[in-house]
Short mmCIF file of C-alpha atoms in Angstrom, two decimals:
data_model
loop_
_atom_site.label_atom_id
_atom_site.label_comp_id
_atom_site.label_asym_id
_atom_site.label_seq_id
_atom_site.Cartn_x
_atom_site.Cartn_y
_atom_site.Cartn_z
CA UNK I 1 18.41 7.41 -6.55
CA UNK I 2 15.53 6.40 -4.63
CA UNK I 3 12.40 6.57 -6.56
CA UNK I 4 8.69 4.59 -6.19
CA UNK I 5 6.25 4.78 -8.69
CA UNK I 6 2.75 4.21 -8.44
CA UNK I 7 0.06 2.92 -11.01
CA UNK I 8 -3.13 2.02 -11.10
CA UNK I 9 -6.25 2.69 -9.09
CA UNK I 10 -9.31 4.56 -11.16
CA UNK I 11 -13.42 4.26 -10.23
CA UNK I 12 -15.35 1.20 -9.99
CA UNK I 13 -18.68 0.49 -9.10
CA UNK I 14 -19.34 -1.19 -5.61
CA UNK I 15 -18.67 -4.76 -5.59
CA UNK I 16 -15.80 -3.84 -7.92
CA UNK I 17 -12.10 -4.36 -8.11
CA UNK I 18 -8.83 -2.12 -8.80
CA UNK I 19 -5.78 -2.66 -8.03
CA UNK I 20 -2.42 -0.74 -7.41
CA UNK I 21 1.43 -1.27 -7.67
CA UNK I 22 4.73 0.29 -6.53
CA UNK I 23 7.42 0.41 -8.71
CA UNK I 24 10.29 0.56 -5.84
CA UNK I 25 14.17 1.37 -6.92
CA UNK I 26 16.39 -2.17 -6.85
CA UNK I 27 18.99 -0.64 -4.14
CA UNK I 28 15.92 0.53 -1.74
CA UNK I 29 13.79 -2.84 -2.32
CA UNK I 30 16.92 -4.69 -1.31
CA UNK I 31 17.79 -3.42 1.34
CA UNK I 32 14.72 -2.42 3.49
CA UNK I 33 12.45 -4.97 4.70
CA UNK I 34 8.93 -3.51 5.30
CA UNK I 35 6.67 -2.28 2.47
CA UNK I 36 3.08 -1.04 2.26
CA UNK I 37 0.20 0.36 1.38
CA UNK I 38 -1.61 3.69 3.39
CA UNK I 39 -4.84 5.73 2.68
CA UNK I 40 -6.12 8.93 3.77
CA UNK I 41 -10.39 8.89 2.90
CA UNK I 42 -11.55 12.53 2.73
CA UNK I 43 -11.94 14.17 6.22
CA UNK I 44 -10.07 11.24 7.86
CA UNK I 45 -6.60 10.66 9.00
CA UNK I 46 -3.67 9.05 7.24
CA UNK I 47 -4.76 4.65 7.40
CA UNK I 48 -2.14 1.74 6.80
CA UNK I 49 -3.60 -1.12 5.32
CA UNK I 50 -1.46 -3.23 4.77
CA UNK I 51 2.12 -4.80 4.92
CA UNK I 52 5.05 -7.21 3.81
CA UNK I 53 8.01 -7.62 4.68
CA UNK I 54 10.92 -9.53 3.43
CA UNK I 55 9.78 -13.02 4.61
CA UNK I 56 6.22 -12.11 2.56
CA UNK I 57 4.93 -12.09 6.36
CA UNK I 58 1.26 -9.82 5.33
CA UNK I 59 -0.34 -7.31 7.87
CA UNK I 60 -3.60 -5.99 7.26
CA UNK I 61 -5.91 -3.75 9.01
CA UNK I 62 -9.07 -4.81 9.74
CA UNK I 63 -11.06 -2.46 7.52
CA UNK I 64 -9.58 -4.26 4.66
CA UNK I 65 -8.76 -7.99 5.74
CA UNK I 66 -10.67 -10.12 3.81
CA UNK I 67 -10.84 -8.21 0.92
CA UNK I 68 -7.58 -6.59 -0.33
CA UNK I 69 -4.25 -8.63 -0.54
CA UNK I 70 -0.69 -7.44 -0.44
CA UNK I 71 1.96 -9.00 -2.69
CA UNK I 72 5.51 -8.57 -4.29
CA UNK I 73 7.62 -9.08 -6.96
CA UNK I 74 11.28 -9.72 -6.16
CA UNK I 75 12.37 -10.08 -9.46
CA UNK I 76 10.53 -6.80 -10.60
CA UNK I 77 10.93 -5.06 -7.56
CA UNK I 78 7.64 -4.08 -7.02
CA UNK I 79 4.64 -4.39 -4.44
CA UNK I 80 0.92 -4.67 -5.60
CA UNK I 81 -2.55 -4.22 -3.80
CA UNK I 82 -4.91 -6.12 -5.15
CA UNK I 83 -8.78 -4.64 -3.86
CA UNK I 84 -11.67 -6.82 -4.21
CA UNK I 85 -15.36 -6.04 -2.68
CA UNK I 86 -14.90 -2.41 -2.72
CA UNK I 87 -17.01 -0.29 -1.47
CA UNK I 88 -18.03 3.37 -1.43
CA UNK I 89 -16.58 4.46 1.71
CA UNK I 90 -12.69 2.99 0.71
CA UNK I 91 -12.80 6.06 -1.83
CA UNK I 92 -10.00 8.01 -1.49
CA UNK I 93 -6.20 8.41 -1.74
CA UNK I 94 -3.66 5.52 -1.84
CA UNK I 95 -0.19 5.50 -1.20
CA UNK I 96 2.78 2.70 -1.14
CA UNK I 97 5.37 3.08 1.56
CA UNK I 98 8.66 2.03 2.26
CA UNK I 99 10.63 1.83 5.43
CA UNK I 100 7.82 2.90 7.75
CA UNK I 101 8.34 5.27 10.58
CA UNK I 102 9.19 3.70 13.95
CA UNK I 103 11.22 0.38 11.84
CA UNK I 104 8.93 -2.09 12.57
CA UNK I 105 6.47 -4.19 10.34
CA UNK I 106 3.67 -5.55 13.18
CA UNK I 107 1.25 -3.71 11.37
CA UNK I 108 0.24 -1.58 8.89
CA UNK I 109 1.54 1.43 8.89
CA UNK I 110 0.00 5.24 7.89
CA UNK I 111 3.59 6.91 7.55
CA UNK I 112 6.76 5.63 6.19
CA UNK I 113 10.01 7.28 5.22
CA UNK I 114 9.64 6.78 1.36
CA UNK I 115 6.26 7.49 0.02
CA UNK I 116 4.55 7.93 -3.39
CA UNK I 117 2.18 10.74 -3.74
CA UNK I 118 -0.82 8.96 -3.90
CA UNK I 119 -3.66 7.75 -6.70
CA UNK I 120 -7.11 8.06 -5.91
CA UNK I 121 -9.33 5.15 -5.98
CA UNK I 122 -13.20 5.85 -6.45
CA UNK I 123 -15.91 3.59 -5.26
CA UNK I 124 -19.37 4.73 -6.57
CA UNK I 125 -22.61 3.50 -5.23
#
């Protein structure tokens, strides 16, 4: 059964850091190669953010680069976001992804066959 879970994200001041992982299912970690993470900020479209894929190749877009960092966990199956220098306006809802749509892993992508439903992160002034 295919399942992702999500944990973590919360509020933080600005300047802060959170972070968020993705508990994937062993059979769908194994065999798709392209995993991220996605946002959609309040009035704003769906983001991607970030990438891996199964080389640990890392995407990121350029709202984030710098600042947040991608990263998995073979053994546990798992992909993390790590978020550093956050600010107010990356407040919103974060997602994992798996497989994203279209198959490839360029760049980050803002849809993906497998989702989670999303934790909110909040960045206060």
């Amino acid at each position: 059964q295919v399942q992702l879970v999500e944990s973590g994200g919360g509020s933080v001041q600005a300047g802060g850091s959170l972070s968020v992982s993705c508990v994937v299912s062993r059979d769908l970690y194994n065999r798709e190669e392209c995993m991220g993470w996605f946002r959609q900020l309040p009035g704003q479209e769906r983001e991607g953010i970030a990438a891996i894929d199964e080389d640990g190749v890392k995407k990121y877009a350029d709202s984030v680069v710098g600042r947040f960092t991608i990263a998995k966990d073979d053994a546990k199956a798992t992909v993390h976001l790590q978020m550093n220098s956050l600010k107010p306006e990356d407040s919103g809802l974060y997602y994992c992804g798996v497989d994203p749509i279209g198959g490839y892993c360029v760049r980050p992508a803002s849809a993906y066959r497998y989702e989670t439903q999303g934790t909110q992160v909040t960045v206060s002034s």
